């Protein structure tokens, strides 16, 4: 009997330790990002600047930017039209309606030449005519027209996004940045902005880039998480993180892993190695400033 009591007491003493160890192994990861195996944090030891392990330039793989699928149909007969935004050089419009009996409940619809689609709910305040929610994209022309959305929208509550209407097919494309926010930045100075999500809170951090491809009349995107096929000469040290910085008017990315890193600029879908005078590990510095080490 005495030995049984001792075993129970010993087990109770160990329980907080077991719970503590289990909680330390749980890492919150963002939806849509596949972490690199074995990298609980971007850098657990001090990495070394090794540009010789990385190529001078490499072409990024892009695929079509997509969003949540649209639901075909228009507003109810009792819904009230609050405001509309016409896309340039087309018959397309973004229309905002308030639901009957709920003035603060707003829904956006996309109207084409002969079609109508539900974009989804919008936040209250759309009745304010001075509030700019939609901005035309003048670099989109020909059969396509484009507009950026600067407010949360849709069923998943996207922070902002992009709409493209094709006049010939009477169809829409929606890029919702997977629910997080991206900002327009002209990374390569060609006069056409890219929409960039610099996800510094992700584990590991990552840069997401959306660009307009005129020959395909669509936005395409990539996440700058390098793999071995893009860095064949990196001695099997596959890069696992990327982060965007702006210094002295230059946008550049630090790309690396626990052991090595280098810097790159972006030029129309191609990463080109960049050698700043100051080669300190900025990602490690950023993580330490946030108390993550």
PDB file of N, CA, C and O in Angstrom, residues 83-90 92-94 131-141 144-151 161-165 172 184 191-193 195 212 219:
ATOM      1  N   UNK A  83     -23.632  51.538 -53.673  1.00  0.00           N
ATOM      2  CA  UNK A  83     -22.704  52.207 -54.575  1.00  0.00           C
ATOM      3  C   UNK A  83     -22.193  51.201 -55.588  1.00  0.00           C
ATOM      4  O   UNK A  83     -22.343  49.988 -55.422  1.00  0.00           O
ATOM      5  N   UNK A  84     -21.574  51.704 -56.659  1.00  0.00           N
ATOM      6  CA  UNK A  84     -21.011  50.826 -57.689  1.00  0.00           C
ATOM      7  C   UNK A  84     -19.700  51.409 -58.180  1.00  0.00           C
ATOM      8  O   UNK A  84     -19.463  52.613 -58.070  1.00  0.00           O
ATOM      9  N   UNK A  85     -18.872  50.539 -58.735  1.00  0.00           N
ATOM     10  CA  UNK A  85     -17.591  50.958 -59.292  1.00  0.00           C
ATOM     11  C   UNK A  85     -17.439  50.309 -60.657  1.00  0.00           C
ATOM     12  O   UNK A  85     -17.466  49.077 -60.784  1.00  0.00           O
ATOM     13  N   UNK A  86     -17.292  51.112 -61.704  1.00  0.00           N
ATOM     14  CA  UNK A  86     -17.159  50.598 -63.066  1.00  0.00           C
ATOM     15  C   UNK A  86     -15.693  50.325 -63.384  1.00  0.00           C
ATOM     16  O   UNK A  86     -14.827  51.184 -63.154  1.00  0.00           O
ATOM     17  N   UNK A  87     -15.406  49.155 -63.924  1.00  0.00           N
ATOM     18  CA  UNK A  87     -14.050  48.850 -64.347  1.00  0.00           C
ATOM     19  C   UNK A  87     -13.741  49.588 -65.646  1.00  0.00           C
ATOM     20  O   UNK A  87     -14.634  49.771 -66.491  1.00  0.00           O
ATOM     21  N   UNK A  88     -12.490  50.011 -65.842  1.00  0.00           N
ATOM     22  CA  UNK A  88     -12.149  50.792 -67.038  1.00  0.00           C
ATOM     23  C   UNK A  88     -12.374  50.014 -68.334  1.00  0.00           C
ATOM     24  O   UNK A  88     -12.103  48.812 -68.409  1.00  0.00           O
ATOM     25  N   UNK A  89     -12.897  50.716 -69.353  1.00  0.00           N
ATOM     26  CA  UNK A  89     -12.999  50.177 -70.715  1.00  0.00           C
ATOM     27  C   UNK A  89     -13.725  48.840 -70.776  1.00  0.00           C
ATOM     28  O   UNK A  89     -13.309  47.914 -71.489  1.00  0.00           O
ATOM     29  N   UNK A  90     -14.796  48.695 -70.010  1.00  0.00           N
ATOM     30  CA  UNK A  90     -15.558  47.451 -70.043  1.00  0.00           C
ATOM     31  C   UNK A  90     -16.968  47.718 -69.549  1.00  0.00           C
ATOM     32  O   UNK A  90     -17.290  48.821 -69.091  1.00  0.00           O
ATOM     33  N   UNK A  92     -18.130  45.944 -67.126  1.00  0.00           N
ATOM     34  CA  UNK A  92     -18.107  45.297 -65.811  1.00  0.00           C
ATOM     35  C   UNK A  92     -18.196  46.317 -64.687  1.00  0.00           C
ATOM     36  O   UNK A  92     -17.704  47.447 -64.803  1.00  0.00           O
ATOM     37  N   UNK A  93     -18.820  45.899 -63.595  1.00  0.00           N
ATOM     38  CA  UNK A  93     -18.966  46.741 -62.413  1.00  0.00           C
ATOM     39  C   UNK A  93     -18.821  45.910 -61.146  1.00  0.00           C
ATOM     40  O   UNK A  93     -19.142  44.706 -61.141  1.00  0.00           O
ATOM     41  N   UNK A  94     -18.346  46.550 -60.087  1.00  0.00           N
ATOM     42  CA  UNK A  94     -18.461  46.009 -58.739  1.00  0.00           C
ATOM     43  C   UNK A  94     -19.603  46.759 -58.080  1.00  0.00           C
ATOM     44  O   UNK A  94     -19.597  47.995 -58.025  1.00  0.00           O
ATOM     45  N   UNK A 131     -15.054  57.133 -49.098  1.00  0.00           N
ATOM     46  CA  UNK A 131     -14.145  56.034 -48.787  1.00  0.00           C
ATOM     47  C   UNK A 131     -13.764  55.292 -50.070  1.00  0.00           C
ATOM     48  O   UNK A 131     -14.630  54.845 -50.821  1.00  0.00           O
ATOM     49  N   UNK A 132     -12.466  55.187 -50.339  1.00  0.00           N
ATOM     50  CA  UNK A 132     -11.984  54.527 -51.553  1.00  0.00           C
ATOM     51  C   UNK A 132     -11.716  53.063 -51.258  1.00  0.00           C
ATOM     52  O   UNK A 132     -10.792  52.728 -50.510  1.00  0.00           O
ATOM     53  N   UNK A 133     -12.535  52.209 -51.825  1.00  0.00           N
ATOM     54  CA  UNK A 133     -12.360  50.772 -51.637  1.00  0.00           C
ATOM     55  C   UNK A 133     -11.796  50.096 -52.882  1.00  0.00           C
ATOM     56  O   UNK A 133     -11.181  49.053 -52.785  1.00  0.00           O
ATOM     57  N   UNK A 134     -12.046  50.681 -54.049  1.00  0.00           N
ATOM     58  CA  UNK A 134     -11.633  50.052 -55.305  1.00  0.00           C
ATOM     59  C   UNK A 134     -10.778  51.028 -56.106  1.00  0.00           C
ATOM     60  O   UNK A 134     -11.143  52.187 -56.276  1.00  0.00           O
ATOM     61  N   UNK A 135      -9.659  50.536 -56.609  1.00  0.00           N
ATOM     62  CA  UNK A 135      -8.758  51.368 -57.404  1.00  0.00           C
ATOM     63  C   UNK A 135      -8.466  50.684 -58.739  1.00  0.00           C
ATOM     64  O   UNK A 135      -8.098  49.496 -58.761  1.00  0.00           O
ATOM     65  N   UNK A 136      -8.625  51.404 -59.857  1.00  0.00           N
ATOM     66  CA  UNK A 136      -8.341  50.793 -61.169  1.00  0.00           C
ATOM     67  C   UNK A 136      -6.864  50.487 -61.321  1.00  0.00           C
ATOM     68  O   UNK A 136      -6.004  51.140 -60.721  1.00  0.00           O
ATOM     69  N   UNK A 137      -6.575  49.487 -62.140  1.00  0.00           N
ATOM     70  CA  UNK A 137      -5.196  49.082 -62.439  1.00  0.00           C
ATOM     71  C   UNK A 137      -4.906  49.465 -63.891  1.00  0.00           C
ATOM     72  O   UNK A 137      -5.203  48.700 -64.811  1.00  0.00           O
ATOM     73  N   UNK A 138      -4.308  50.633 -64.138  1.00  0.00           N
ATOM     74  CA  UNK A 138      -4.157  51.147 -65.506  1.00  0.00           C
ATOM     75  C   UNK A 138      -3.214  50.322 -66.376  1.00  0.00           C
ATOM     76  O   UNK A 138      -3.270  50.434 -67.604  1.00  0.00           O
ATOM     77  N   UNK A 139      -2.349  49.510 -65.782  1.00  0.00           N
ATOM     78  CA  UNK A 139      -1.428  48.706 -66.587  1.00  0.00           C
ATOM     79  C   UNK A 139      -2.108  47.482 -67.192  1.00  0.00           C
ATOM     80  O   UNK A 139      -1.503  46.775 -68.004  1.00  0.00           O
ATOM     81  N   UNK A 140      -3.357  47.212 -66.812  1.00  0.00           N
ATOM     82  CA  UNK A 140      -4.109  46.103 -67.401  1.00  0.00           C
ATOM     83  C   UNK A 140      -4.963  46.664 -68.532  1.00  0.00           C
ATOM     84  O   UNK A 140      -5.780  47.576 -68.325  1.00  0.00           O
ATOM     85  N   UNK A 141      -4.788  46.142 -69.740  1.00  0.00           N
ATOM     86  CA  UNK A 141      -5.495  46.679 -70.906  1.00  0.00           C
ATOM     87  C   UNK A 141      -5.815  45.546 -71.869  1.00  0.00           C
ATOM     88  O   UNK A 141      -5.584  44.370 -71.573  1.00  0.00           O
ATOM     89  N   UNK A 144      -8.716  42.653 -71.051  1.00  0.00           N
ATOM     90  CA  UNK A 144      -8.876  42.569 -69.608  1.00  0.00           C
ATOM     91  C   UNK A 144      -8.955  43.948 -68.973  1.00  0.00           C
ATOM     92  O   UNK A 144      -8.414  44.930 -69.481  1.00  0.00           O
ATOM     93  N   UNK A 145      -9.663  44.032 -67.863  1.00  0.00           N
ATOM     94  CA  UNK A 145      -9.708  45.210 -67.011  1.00  0.00           C
ATOM     95  C   UNK A 145      -9.465  44.752 -65.586  1.00  0.00           C
ATOM     96  O   UNK A 145      -9.854  43.639 -65.209  1.00  0.00           O
ATOM     97  N   UNK A 146      -8.844  45.613 -64.781  1.00  0.00           N
ATOM     98  CA  UNK A 146      -8.505  45.196 -63.435  1.00  0.00           C
ATOM     99  C   UNK A 146      -8.765  46.257 -62.402  1.00  0.00           C
ATOM    100  O   UNK A 146      -8.787  47.460 -62.690  1.00  0.00           O
ATOM    101  N   UNK A 147      -8.948  45.806 -61.161  1.00  0.00           N
ATOM    102  CA  UNK A 147      -9.175  46.699 -60.037  1.00  0.00           C
ATOM    103  C   UNK A 147      -8.612  46.032 -58.781  1.00  0.00           C
ATOM    104  O   UNK A 147      -8.648  44.805 -58.649  1.00  0.00           O
ATOM    105  N   UNK A 148      -8.054  46.846 -57.892  1.00  0.00           N
ATOM    106  CA  UNK A 148      -7.614  46.325 -56.603  1.00  0.00           C
ATOM    107  C   UNK A 148      -8.667  46.632 -55.555  1.00  0.00           C
ATOM    108  O   UNK A 148      -9.346  47.652 -55.605  1.00  0.00           O
ATOM    109  N   UNK A 149      -8.825  45.719 -54.599  1.00  0.00           N
ATOM    110  CA  UNK A 149      -9.770  45.874 -53.488  1.00  0.00           C
ATOM    111  C   UNK A 149      -8.963  46.220 -52.249  1.00  0.00           C
ATOM    112  O   UNK A 149      -8.045  45.484 -51.875  1.00  0.00           O
ATOM    113  N   UNK A 150      -9.311  47.318 -51.613  1.00  0.00           N
ATOM    114  CA  UNK A 150      -8.521  47.790 -50.481  1.00  0.00           C
ATOM    115  C   UNK A 150      -9.223  47.612 -49.144  1.00  0.00           C
ATOM    116  O   UNK A 150      -8.856  48.259 -48.164  1.00  0.00           O
ATOM    117  N   UNK A 151     -10.240  46.753 -49.090  1.00  0.00           N
ATOM    118  CA  UNK A 151     -10.941  46.475 -47.828  1.00  0.00           C
ATOM    119  C   UNK A 151     -11.118  44.971 -47.694  1.00  0.00           C
ATOM    120  O   UNK A 151     -11.050  44.235 -48.685  1.00  0.00           O
ATOM    121  N   UNK A 161      -7.301  42.454 -52.109  1.00  0.00           N
ATOM    122  CA  UNK A 161      -7.180  41.522 -53.217  1.00  0.00           C
ATOM    123  C   UNK A 161      -7.201  42.207 -54.569  1.00  0.00           C
ATOM    124  O   UNK A 161      -7.145  43.442 -54.671  1.00  0.00           O
ATOM    125  N   UNK A 162      -7.297  41.392 -55.624  1.00  0.00           N
ATOM    126  CA  UNK A 162      -7.266  41.869 -57.003  1.00  0.00           C
ATOM    127  C   UNK A 162      -8.387  41.212 -57.789  1.00  0.00           C
ATOM    128  O   UNK A 162      -8.672  40.018 -57.613  1.00  0.00           O
ATOM    129  N   UNK A 163      -9.024  42.002 -58.683  1.00  0.00           N
ATOM    130  CA  UNK A 163     -10.061  41.495 -59.572  1.00  0.00           C
ATOM    131  C   UNK A 163      -9.663  41.773 -61.010  1.00  0.00           C
ATOM    132  O   UNK A 163      -9.207  42.870 -61.329  1.00  0.00           O
ATOM    133  N   UNK A 164      -9.853  40.792 -61.873  1.00  0.00           N
ATOM    134  CA  UNK A 164      -9.599  40.952 -63.308  1.00  0.00           C
ATOM    135  C   UNK A 164     -10.830  40.460 -64.065  1.00  0.00           C
ATOM    136  O   UNK A 164     -11.306  39.341 -63.824  1.00  0.00           O
ATOM    137  N   UNK A 165     -11.322  41.308 -64.966  1.00  0.00           N
ATOM    138  CA  UNK A 165     -12.474  40.941 -65.794  1.00  0.00           C
ATOM    139  C   UNK A 165     -12.033  40.798 -67.236  1.00  0.00           C
ATOM    140  O   UNK A 165     -11.337  41.677 -67.774  1.00  0.00           O
ATOM    141  N   UNK A 172     -14.431  36.405 -64.619  1.00  0.00           N
ATOM    142  CA  UNK A 172     -13.665  37.103 -63.588  1.00  0.00           C
ATOM    143  C   UNK A 172     -12.585  36.203 -63.010  1.00  0.00           C
ATOM    144  O   UNK A 172     -12.754  34.992 -62.921  1.00  0.00           O
ATOM    145  N   UNK A 184       1.103  46.780 -52.758  1.00  0.00           N
ATOM    146  CA  UNK A 184       1.743  47.018 -54.054  1.00  0.00           C
ATOM    147  C   UNK A 184       3.113  47.664 -53.880  1.00  0.00           C
ATOM    148  O   UNK A 184       3.246  48.712 -53.245  1.00  0.00           O
ATOM    149  N   UNK A 191       7.870  50.202 -63.426  1.00  0.00           N
ATOM    150  CA  UNK A 191       6.652  50.979 -63.530  1.00  0.00           C
ATOM    151  C   UNK A 191       5.378  50.201 -63.282  1.00  0.00           C
ATOM    152  O   UNK A 191       4.299  50.793 -63.222  1.00  0.00           O
ATOM    153  N   UNK A 192       5.472  48.883 -63.152  1.00  0.00           N
ATOM    154  CA  UNK A 192       4.305  48.040 -62.881  1.00  0.00           C
ATOM    155  C   UNK A 192       4.488  47.416 -61.492  1.00  0.00           C
ATOM    156  O   UNK A 192       5.474  46.709 -61.255  1.00  0.00           O
ATOM    157  N   UNK A 193       3.560  47.644 -60.572  1.00  0.00           N
ATOM    158  CA  UNK A 193       3.754  47.122 -59.223  1.00  0.00           C
ATOM    159  C   UNK A 193       3.549  45.614 -59.141  1.00  0.00           C
ATOM    160  O   UNK A 193       2.788  45.026 -59.909  1.00  0.00           O
ATOM    161  N   UNK A 195       2.357  42.801 -56.146  1.00  0.00           N
ATOM    162  CA  UNK A 195       1.705  42.782 -54.832  1.00  0.00           C
ATOM    163  C   UNK A 195       2.475  41.801 -53.959  1.00  0.00           C
ATOM    164  O   UNK A 195       2.597  40.614 -54.284  1.00  0.00           O
ATOM    165  N   UNK A 212       1.513  40.786 -62.606  1.00  0.00           N
ATOM    166  CA  UNK A 212       0.642  40.756 -63.774  1.00  0.00           C
ATOM    167  C   UNK A 212       1.429  40.242 -64.962  1.00  0.00           C
ATOM    168  O   UNK A 212       2.528  40.708 -65.256  1.00  0.00           O
ATOM    169  N   UNK A 219      -2.966  37.450 -63.160  1.00  0.00           N
ATOM    170  CA  UNK A 219      -1.955  37.557 -62.123  1.00  0.00           C
ATOM    171  C   UNK A 219      -1.419  36.168 -61.802  1.00  0.00           C
ATOM    172  O   UNK A 219      -2.170  35.187 -61.763  1.00  0.00           O
TER     173      UNK A 219
END
